[in-house]
Short mmCIF file of C-alpha atoms and ligand atoms in Angstrom, two decimals:
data_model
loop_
_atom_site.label_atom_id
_atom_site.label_comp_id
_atom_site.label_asym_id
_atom_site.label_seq_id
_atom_site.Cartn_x
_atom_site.Cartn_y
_atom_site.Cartn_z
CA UNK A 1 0.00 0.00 0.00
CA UNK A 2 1.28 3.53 -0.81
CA UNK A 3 2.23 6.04 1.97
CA UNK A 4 -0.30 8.34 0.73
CA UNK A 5 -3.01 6.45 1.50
CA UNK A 6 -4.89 8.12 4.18
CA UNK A 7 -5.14 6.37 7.80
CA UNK A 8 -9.13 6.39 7.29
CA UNK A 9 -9.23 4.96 3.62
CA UNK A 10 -11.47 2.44 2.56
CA UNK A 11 -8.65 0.59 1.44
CA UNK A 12 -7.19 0.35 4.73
CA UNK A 13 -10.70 -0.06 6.48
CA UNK A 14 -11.21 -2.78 4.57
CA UNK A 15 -7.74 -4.34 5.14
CA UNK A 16 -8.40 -3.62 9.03
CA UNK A 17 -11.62 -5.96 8.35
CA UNK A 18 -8.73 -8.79 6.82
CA UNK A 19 -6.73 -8.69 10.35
CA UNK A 20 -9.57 -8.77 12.32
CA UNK A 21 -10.91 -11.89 10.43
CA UNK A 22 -7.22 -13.54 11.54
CA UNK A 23 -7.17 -12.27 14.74
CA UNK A 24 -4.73 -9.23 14.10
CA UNK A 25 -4.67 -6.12 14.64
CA UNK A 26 -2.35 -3.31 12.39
CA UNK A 27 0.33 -1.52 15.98
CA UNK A 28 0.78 1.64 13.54
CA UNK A 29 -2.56 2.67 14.93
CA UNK A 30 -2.12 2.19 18.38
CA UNK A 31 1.24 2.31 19.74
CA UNK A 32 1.70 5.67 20.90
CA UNK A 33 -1.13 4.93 22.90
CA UNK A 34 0.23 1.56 24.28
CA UNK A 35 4.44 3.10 24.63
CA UNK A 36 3.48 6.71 26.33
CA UNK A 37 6.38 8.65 26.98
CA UNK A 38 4.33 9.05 30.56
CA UNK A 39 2.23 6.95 32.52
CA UNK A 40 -1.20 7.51 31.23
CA UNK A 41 -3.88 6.53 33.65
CA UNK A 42 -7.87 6.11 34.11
CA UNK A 43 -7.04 5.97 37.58
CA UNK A 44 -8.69 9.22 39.20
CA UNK A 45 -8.21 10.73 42.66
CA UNK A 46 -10.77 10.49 44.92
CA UNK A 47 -11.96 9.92 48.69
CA UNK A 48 -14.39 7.98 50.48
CA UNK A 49 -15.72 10.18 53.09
CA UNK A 50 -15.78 8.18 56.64
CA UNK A 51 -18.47 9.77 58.73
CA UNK A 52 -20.51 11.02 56.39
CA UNK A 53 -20.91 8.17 53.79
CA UNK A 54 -18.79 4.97 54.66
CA UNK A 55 -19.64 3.99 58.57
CA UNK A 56 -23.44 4.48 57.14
CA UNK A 57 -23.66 2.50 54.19
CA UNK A 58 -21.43 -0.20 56.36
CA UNK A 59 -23.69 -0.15 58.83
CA UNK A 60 -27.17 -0.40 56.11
CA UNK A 61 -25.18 -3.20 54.74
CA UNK A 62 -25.29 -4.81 58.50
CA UNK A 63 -29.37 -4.51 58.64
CA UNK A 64 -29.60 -6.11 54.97
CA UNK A 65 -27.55 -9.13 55.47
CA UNK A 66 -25.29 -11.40 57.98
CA UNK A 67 -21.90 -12.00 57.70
CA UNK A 68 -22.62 -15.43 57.52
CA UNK A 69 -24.74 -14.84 54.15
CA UNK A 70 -22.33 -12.45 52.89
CA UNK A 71 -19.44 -14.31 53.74
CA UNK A 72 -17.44 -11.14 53.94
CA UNK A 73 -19.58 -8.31 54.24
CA UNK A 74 -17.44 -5.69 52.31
CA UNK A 75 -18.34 -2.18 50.77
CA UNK A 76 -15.69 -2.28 47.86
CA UNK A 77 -14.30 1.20 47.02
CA UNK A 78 -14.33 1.40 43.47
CA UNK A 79 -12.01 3.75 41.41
CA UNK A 80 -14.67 6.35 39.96
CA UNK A 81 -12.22 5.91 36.61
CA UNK A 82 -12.73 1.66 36.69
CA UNK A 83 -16.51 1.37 37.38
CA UNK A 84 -17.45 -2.23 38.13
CA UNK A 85 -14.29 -3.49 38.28
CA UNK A 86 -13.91 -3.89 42.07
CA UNK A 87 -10.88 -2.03 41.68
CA UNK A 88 -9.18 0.85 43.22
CA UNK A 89 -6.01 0.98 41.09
CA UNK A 90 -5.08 -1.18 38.76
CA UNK A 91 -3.56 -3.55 40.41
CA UNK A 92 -5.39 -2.96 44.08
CA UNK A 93 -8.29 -3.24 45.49
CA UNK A 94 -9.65 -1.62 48.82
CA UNK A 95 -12.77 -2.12 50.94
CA UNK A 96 -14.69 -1.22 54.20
CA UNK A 97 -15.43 -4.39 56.57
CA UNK A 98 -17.72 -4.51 58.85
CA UNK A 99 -18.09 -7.33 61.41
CA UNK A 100 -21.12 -7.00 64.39
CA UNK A 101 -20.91 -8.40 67.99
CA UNK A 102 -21.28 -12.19 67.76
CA UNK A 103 -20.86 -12.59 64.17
CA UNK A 104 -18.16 -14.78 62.49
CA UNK A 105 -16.70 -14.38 58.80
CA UNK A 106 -16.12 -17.83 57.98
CA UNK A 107 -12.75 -19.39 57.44
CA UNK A 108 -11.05 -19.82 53.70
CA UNK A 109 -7.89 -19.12 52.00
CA UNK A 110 -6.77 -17.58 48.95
CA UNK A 111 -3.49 -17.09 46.79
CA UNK A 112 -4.84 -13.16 46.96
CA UNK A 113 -2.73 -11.51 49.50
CA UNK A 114 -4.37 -9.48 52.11
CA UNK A 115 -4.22 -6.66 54.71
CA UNK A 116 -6.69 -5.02 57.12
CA UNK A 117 -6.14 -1.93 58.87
CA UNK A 118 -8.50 -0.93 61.59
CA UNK A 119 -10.84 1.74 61.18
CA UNK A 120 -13.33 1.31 64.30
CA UNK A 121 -13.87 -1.03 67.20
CA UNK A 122 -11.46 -2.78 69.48
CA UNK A 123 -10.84 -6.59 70.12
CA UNK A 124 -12.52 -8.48 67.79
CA UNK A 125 -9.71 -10.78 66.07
CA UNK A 126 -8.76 -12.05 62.68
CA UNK A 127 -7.26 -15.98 63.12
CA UNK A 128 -4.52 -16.21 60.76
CA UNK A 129 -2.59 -19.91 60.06
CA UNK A 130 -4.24 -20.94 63.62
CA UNK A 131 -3.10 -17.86 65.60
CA UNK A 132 -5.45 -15.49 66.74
CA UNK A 133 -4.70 -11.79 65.75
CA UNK A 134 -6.37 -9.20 68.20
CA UNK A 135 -7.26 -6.42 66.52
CA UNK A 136 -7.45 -2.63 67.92
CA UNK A 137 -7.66 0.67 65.78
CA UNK A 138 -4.38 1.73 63.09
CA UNK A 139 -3.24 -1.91 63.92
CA UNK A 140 -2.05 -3.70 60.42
CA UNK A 141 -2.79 -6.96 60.21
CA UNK A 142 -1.82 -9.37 56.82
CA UNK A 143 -3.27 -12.57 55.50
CA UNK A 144 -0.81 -13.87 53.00
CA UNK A 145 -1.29 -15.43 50.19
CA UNK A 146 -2.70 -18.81 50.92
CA UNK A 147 -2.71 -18.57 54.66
CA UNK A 148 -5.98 -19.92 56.46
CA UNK A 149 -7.92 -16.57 57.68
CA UNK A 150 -11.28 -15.93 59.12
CA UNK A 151 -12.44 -12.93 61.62
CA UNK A 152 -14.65 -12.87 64.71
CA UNK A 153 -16.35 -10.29 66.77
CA UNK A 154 -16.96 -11.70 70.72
CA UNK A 155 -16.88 -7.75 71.88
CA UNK A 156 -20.62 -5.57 71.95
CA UNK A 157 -19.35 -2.97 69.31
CA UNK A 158 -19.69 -2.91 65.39
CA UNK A 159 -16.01 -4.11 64.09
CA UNK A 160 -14.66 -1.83 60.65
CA UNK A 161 -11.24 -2.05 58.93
CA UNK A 162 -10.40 -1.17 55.56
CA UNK A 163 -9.27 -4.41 53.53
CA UNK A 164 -6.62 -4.12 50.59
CA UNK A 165 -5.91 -7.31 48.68
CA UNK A 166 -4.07 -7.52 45.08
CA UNK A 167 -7.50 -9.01 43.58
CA UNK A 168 -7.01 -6.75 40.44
CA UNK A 169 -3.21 -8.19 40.08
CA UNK A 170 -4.06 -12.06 40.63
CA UNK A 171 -6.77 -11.69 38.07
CA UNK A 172 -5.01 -9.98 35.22
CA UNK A 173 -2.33 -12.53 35.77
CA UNK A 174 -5.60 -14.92 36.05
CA UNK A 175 -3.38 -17.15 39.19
CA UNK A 176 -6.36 -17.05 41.72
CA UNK A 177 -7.01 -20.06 43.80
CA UNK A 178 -9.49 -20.03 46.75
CA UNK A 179 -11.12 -23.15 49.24
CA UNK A 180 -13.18 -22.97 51.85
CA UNK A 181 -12.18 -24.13 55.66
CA UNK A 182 -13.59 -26.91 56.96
CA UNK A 183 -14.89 -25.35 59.86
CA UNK A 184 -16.01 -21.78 60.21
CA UNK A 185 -13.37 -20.87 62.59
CA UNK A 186 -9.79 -22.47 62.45
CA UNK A 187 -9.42 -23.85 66.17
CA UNK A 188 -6.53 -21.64 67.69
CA UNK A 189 -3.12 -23.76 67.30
CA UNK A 190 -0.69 -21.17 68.85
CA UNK A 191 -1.50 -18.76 71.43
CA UNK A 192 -2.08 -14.98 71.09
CA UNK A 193 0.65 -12.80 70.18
CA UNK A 194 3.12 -15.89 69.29
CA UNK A 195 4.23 -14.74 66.17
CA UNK A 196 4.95 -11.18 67.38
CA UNK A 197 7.15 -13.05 70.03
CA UNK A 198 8.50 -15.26 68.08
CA UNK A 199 9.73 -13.03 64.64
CA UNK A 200 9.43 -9.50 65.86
CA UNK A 201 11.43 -9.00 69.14
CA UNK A 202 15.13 -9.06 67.03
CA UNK A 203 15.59 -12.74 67.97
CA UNK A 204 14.78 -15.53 65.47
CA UNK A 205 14.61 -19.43 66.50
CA UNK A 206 18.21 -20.25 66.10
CA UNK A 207 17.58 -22.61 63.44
CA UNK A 208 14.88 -20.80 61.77
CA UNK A 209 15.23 -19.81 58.24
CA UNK A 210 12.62 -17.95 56.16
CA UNK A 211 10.81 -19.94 53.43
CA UNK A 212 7.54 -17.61 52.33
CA UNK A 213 7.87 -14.36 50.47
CA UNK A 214 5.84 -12.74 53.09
CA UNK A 215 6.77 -11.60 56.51
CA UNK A 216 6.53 -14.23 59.47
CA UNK A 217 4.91 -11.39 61.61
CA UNK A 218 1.06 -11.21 60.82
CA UNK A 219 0.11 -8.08 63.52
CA UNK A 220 2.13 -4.85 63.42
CA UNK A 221 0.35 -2.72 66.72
CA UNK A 222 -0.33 0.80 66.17
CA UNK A 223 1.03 1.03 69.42
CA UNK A 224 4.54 0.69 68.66
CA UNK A 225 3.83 2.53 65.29
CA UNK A 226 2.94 5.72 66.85
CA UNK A 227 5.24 5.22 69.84
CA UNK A 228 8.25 5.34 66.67
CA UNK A 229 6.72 8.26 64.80
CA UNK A 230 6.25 10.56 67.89
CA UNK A 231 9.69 9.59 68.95
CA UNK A 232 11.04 10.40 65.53
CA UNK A 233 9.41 13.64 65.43
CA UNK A 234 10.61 14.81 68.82
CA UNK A 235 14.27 13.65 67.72
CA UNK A 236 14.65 15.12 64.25
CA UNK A 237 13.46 17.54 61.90
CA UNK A 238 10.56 16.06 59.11
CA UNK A 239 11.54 15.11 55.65
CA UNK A 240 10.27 18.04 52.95
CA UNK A 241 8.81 15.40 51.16
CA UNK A 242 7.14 13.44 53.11
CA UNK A 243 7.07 14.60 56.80
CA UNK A 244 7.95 11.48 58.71
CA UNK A 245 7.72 8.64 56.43
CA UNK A 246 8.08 5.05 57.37
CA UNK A 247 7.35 1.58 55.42
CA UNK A 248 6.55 -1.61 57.77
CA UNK A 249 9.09 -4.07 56.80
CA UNK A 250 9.31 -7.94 57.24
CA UNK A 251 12.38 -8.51 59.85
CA UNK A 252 13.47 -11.06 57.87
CA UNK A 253 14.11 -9.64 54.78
CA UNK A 254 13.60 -6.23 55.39
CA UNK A 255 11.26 -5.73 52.30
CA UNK A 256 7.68 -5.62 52.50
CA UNK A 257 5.28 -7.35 54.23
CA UNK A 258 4.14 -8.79 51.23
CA UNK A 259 5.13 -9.51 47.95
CA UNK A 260 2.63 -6.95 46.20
CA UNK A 261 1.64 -4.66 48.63
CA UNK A 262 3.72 -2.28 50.28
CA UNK A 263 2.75 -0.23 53.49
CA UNK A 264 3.90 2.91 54.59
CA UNK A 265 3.07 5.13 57.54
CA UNK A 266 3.82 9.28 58.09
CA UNK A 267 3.31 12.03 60.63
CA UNK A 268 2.62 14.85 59.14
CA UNK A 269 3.45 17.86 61.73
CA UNK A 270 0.99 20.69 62.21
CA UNK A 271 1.05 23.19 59.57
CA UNK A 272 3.58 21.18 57.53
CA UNK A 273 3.48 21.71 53.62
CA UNK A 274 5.29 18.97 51.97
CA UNK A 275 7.39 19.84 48.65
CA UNK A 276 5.98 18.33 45.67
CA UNK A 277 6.18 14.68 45.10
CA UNK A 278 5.43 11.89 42.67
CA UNK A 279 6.12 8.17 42.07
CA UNK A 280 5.04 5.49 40.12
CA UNK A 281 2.65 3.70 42.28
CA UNK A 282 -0.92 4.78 42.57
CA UNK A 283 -1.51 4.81 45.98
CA UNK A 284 -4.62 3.91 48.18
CA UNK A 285 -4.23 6.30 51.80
CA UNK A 286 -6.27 6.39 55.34
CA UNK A 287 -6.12 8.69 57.86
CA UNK A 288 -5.35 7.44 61.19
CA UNK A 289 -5.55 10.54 63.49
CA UNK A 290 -5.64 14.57 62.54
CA UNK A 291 -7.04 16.45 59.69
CA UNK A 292 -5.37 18.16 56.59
CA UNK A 293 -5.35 17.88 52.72
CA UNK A 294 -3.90 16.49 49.25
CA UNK A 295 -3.40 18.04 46.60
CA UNK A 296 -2.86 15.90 43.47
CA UNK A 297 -2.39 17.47 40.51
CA UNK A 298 -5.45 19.69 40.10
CA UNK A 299 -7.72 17.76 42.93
CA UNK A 300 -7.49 19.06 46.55
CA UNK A 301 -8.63 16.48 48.91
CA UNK A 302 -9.53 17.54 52.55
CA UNK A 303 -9.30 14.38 54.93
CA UNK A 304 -9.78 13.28 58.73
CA UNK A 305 -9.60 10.56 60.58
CA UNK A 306 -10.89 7.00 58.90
CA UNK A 307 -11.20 8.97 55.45
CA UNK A 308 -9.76 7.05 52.71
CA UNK A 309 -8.20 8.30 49.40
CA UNK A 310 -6.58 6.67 46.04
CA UNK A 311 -4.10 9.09 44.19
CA UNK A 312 -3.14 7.79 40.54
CA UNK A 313 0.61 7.28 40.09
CA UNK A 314 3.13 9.81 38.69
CA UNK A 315 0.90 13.17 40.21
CA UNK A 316 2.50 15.73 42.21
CA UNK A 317 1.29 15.36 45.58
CA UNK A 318 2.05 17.47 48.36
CA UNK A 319 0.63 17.01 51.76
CA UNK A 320 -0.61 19.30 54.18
CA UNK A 321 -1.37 18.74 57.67
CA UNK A 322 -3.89 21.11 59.58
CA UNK A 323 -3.24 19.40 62.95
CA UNK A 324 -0.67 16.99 63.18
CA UNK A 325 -1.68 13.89 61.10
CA UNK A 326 -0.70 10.41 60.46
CA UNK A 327 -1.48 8.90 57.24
CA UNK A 328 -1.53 5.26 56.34
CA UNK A 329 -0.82 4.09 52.35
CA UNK A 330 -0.74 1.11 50.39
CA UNK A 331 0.64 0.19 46.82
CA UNK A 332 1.59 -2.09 44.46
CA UNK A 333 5.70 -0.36 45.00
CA UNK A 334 7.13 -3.97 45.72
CA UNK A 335 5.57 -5.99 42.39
CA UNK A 336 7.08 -2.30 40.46
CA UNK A 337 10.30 -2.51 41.86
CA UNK A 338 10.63 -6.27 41.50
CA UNK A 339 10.20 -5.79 37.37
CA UNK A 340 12.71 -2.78 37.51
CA UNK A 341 9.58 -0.45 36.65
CA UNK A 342 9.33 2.29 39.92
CA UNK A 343 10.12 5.38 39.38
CA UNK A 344 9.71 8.88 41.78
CA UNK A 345 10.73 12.50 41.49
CA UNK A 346 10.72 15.53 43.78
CA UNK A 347 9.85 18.60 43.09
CA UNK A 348 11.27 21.97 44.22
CA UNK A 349 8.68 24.31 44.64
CA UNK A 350 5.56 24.36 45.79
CA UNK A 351 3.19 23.88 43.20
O1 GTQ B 401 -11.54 -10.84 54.71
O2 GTQ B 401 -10.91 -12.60 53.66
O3 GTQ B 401 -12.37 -7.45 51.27
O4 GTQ B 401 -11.46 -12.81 51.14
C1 GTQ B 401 -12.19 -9.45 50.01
C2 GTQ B 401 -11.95 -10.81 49.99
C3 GTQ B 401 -11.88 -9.44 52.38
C4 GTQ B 401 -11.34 -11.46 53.66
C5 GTQ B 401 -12.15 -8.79 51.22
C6 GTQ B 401 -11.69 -11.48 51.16
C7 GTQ B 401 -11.65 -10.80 52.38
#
């Protein structure tokens, strides 16, 4: 065919009609859409408002059905740019839980990993691999891939926690296994707060080495987490960046907790503006205590405690807090680093 053949032709058309017919499809056409010189997203920012919307529609959910029927009774947060794709980024996906007084979520497993960080309520528990998990608010708790979870509620108050599980990832690379438990709850086979003992005091079993790609500690308290940021703030001076920024690491490997999701926590000090900043991975953030805003790119997102917010990758964000603030995020970083892909830059000025 000639060069001067316009792209809209009907010769071309109908040669566009011969590929189809085989299955094949002309790249001229698409690949500046497919190789962007930047990251090029449907992801768009937005935020779940906690109070006003979320605890609510949670709480409707409750009065409609058990957790027994639902199995997990989960409000997905849906990326307003991916509608009915139970997806939050691409590669994520985020919900609300909610679990009332005497209820159990049956047992299962999954190759999906899994986290849960508390929203609302105190001392109901997630079992994990037969060890009970109690669960208290900004506590991060992970169900690996494959490992044997359910949740139960023996307090008198509603139980909420925002779930984030690669679901999106496992299904594009279409590896998703799941069975059911033979009981509803997994009886207990080690006692409360053994693997916190046993993996996350900086002493291993002498003769323990680590086998799974995720970290051997399953509960990381918000205790200690906010006991390190305030003594972090009170001994240095905040990042310009990112305030004080921190990411949860497995003590054996000092990488993330899991393979495909990594965590990250920051205090952002009263009346702190963070410098502009942007990386690869579209992130999925909760507010754990104090009040302040986002900015990315042209959206301005106001948050408090229990919000939560998704930010596409590569957009300026900057950060600021109105009290101080301590903000919780999750991403796909690890699986982006891992294929050589992750990429950040700071900015100078505010934007
Ligand atoms: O708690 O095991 O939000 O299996 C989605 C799938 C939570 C869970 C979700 C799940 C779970």
């Amino acid at each position: 065919m000639s060069a001067s053949v316009k792209s809209n032709s009907p010769e071309r058309q109908r040669f566009y009609g011969r590929l189809r017919q085989q299955h094949l499809a002309p790249l001229w056409e698409t690949l500046h859409a497919l190789v962007t010189r930047e990251p090029s997203t449907p992801i768009q920012s937005f935020k779940w408002d906690y109070d006003r919307d979320l605890l609510g529609l949670v709480q409707d959910a409750g009065k409609l059905l058990t957790a027994q029927e639902a199995e997990r009774r989960v409000l997905i947060l849906e990326n307003p740019g991916l509608p009915g794709q139970a997806s939050t980024t691409h590669t994520l996906y985020a919900g609300v839980q909610l679990i009332l007084p005497g209820e159990v979520a049956r047992s299962h497993r999954h190759t999906q990993s899994a986290l849960r960080f508390i929203l609302q309520g105190s001392g109901a528990y997630t079992t994990v691999e037969g060890e009970r998990i109690d669960m208290q608010p900004g506590d991060l708790i992970t169900t690996p891939s494959w490992t044997w979870h359910d949740h139960g509620n023996e307090t008198q108050e509603p139980m909420v926690w925002l779930d984030v599980l690669d679901i999106p990832l496992v299904k594009m690379l279409d590896a998703s296994f799941a069975e059911p438990g033979q009981q509803e709850k997994q009886s207990t086979v080690r006692p409360l707060g053994d693997s916190s003992v046993r993996y996350a005091n900086n002493l291993f079993p002498v003769d323990w080495i680590p086998h799974a790609k995720y970290s051997p500690v399953f509960k990381y308290p918000y205790l200690k987490t906010r006991e390190t940021l305030s003594t972090l703030s009170r001994n240095g001076d905040p990042d310009a960046w990112h305030g004080f920024k921190l990411r949860y690491v497995n003590p054996a490997t000092g990488g993330p907790l899991l393979p495909s999701i990594g965590t990250f926590i920051q205090l952002l000090p009263q009346s702190l503006r963070t410098l502009p900043y942007r990386s690869t991975d579209a992130t999925i953030h909760t507010c754990v205590e104090g009040e302040g805003e986002t900015r990315a790119g042209d959206t301005v997102i106001a948050w408090k405690a229990r919000d939560i917010f998704v930010t596409p990758g590569w957009t300026w964000l900057t950060h600021t807090a109105t009290s101080d603030a301590i903000l919780f995020s999750a991403s796909d970083r690890p699986v982006q680093e891992a294929l050589g892909l992750w990429r950040e830059e700071r900015g100078a000025l505010t934007a």
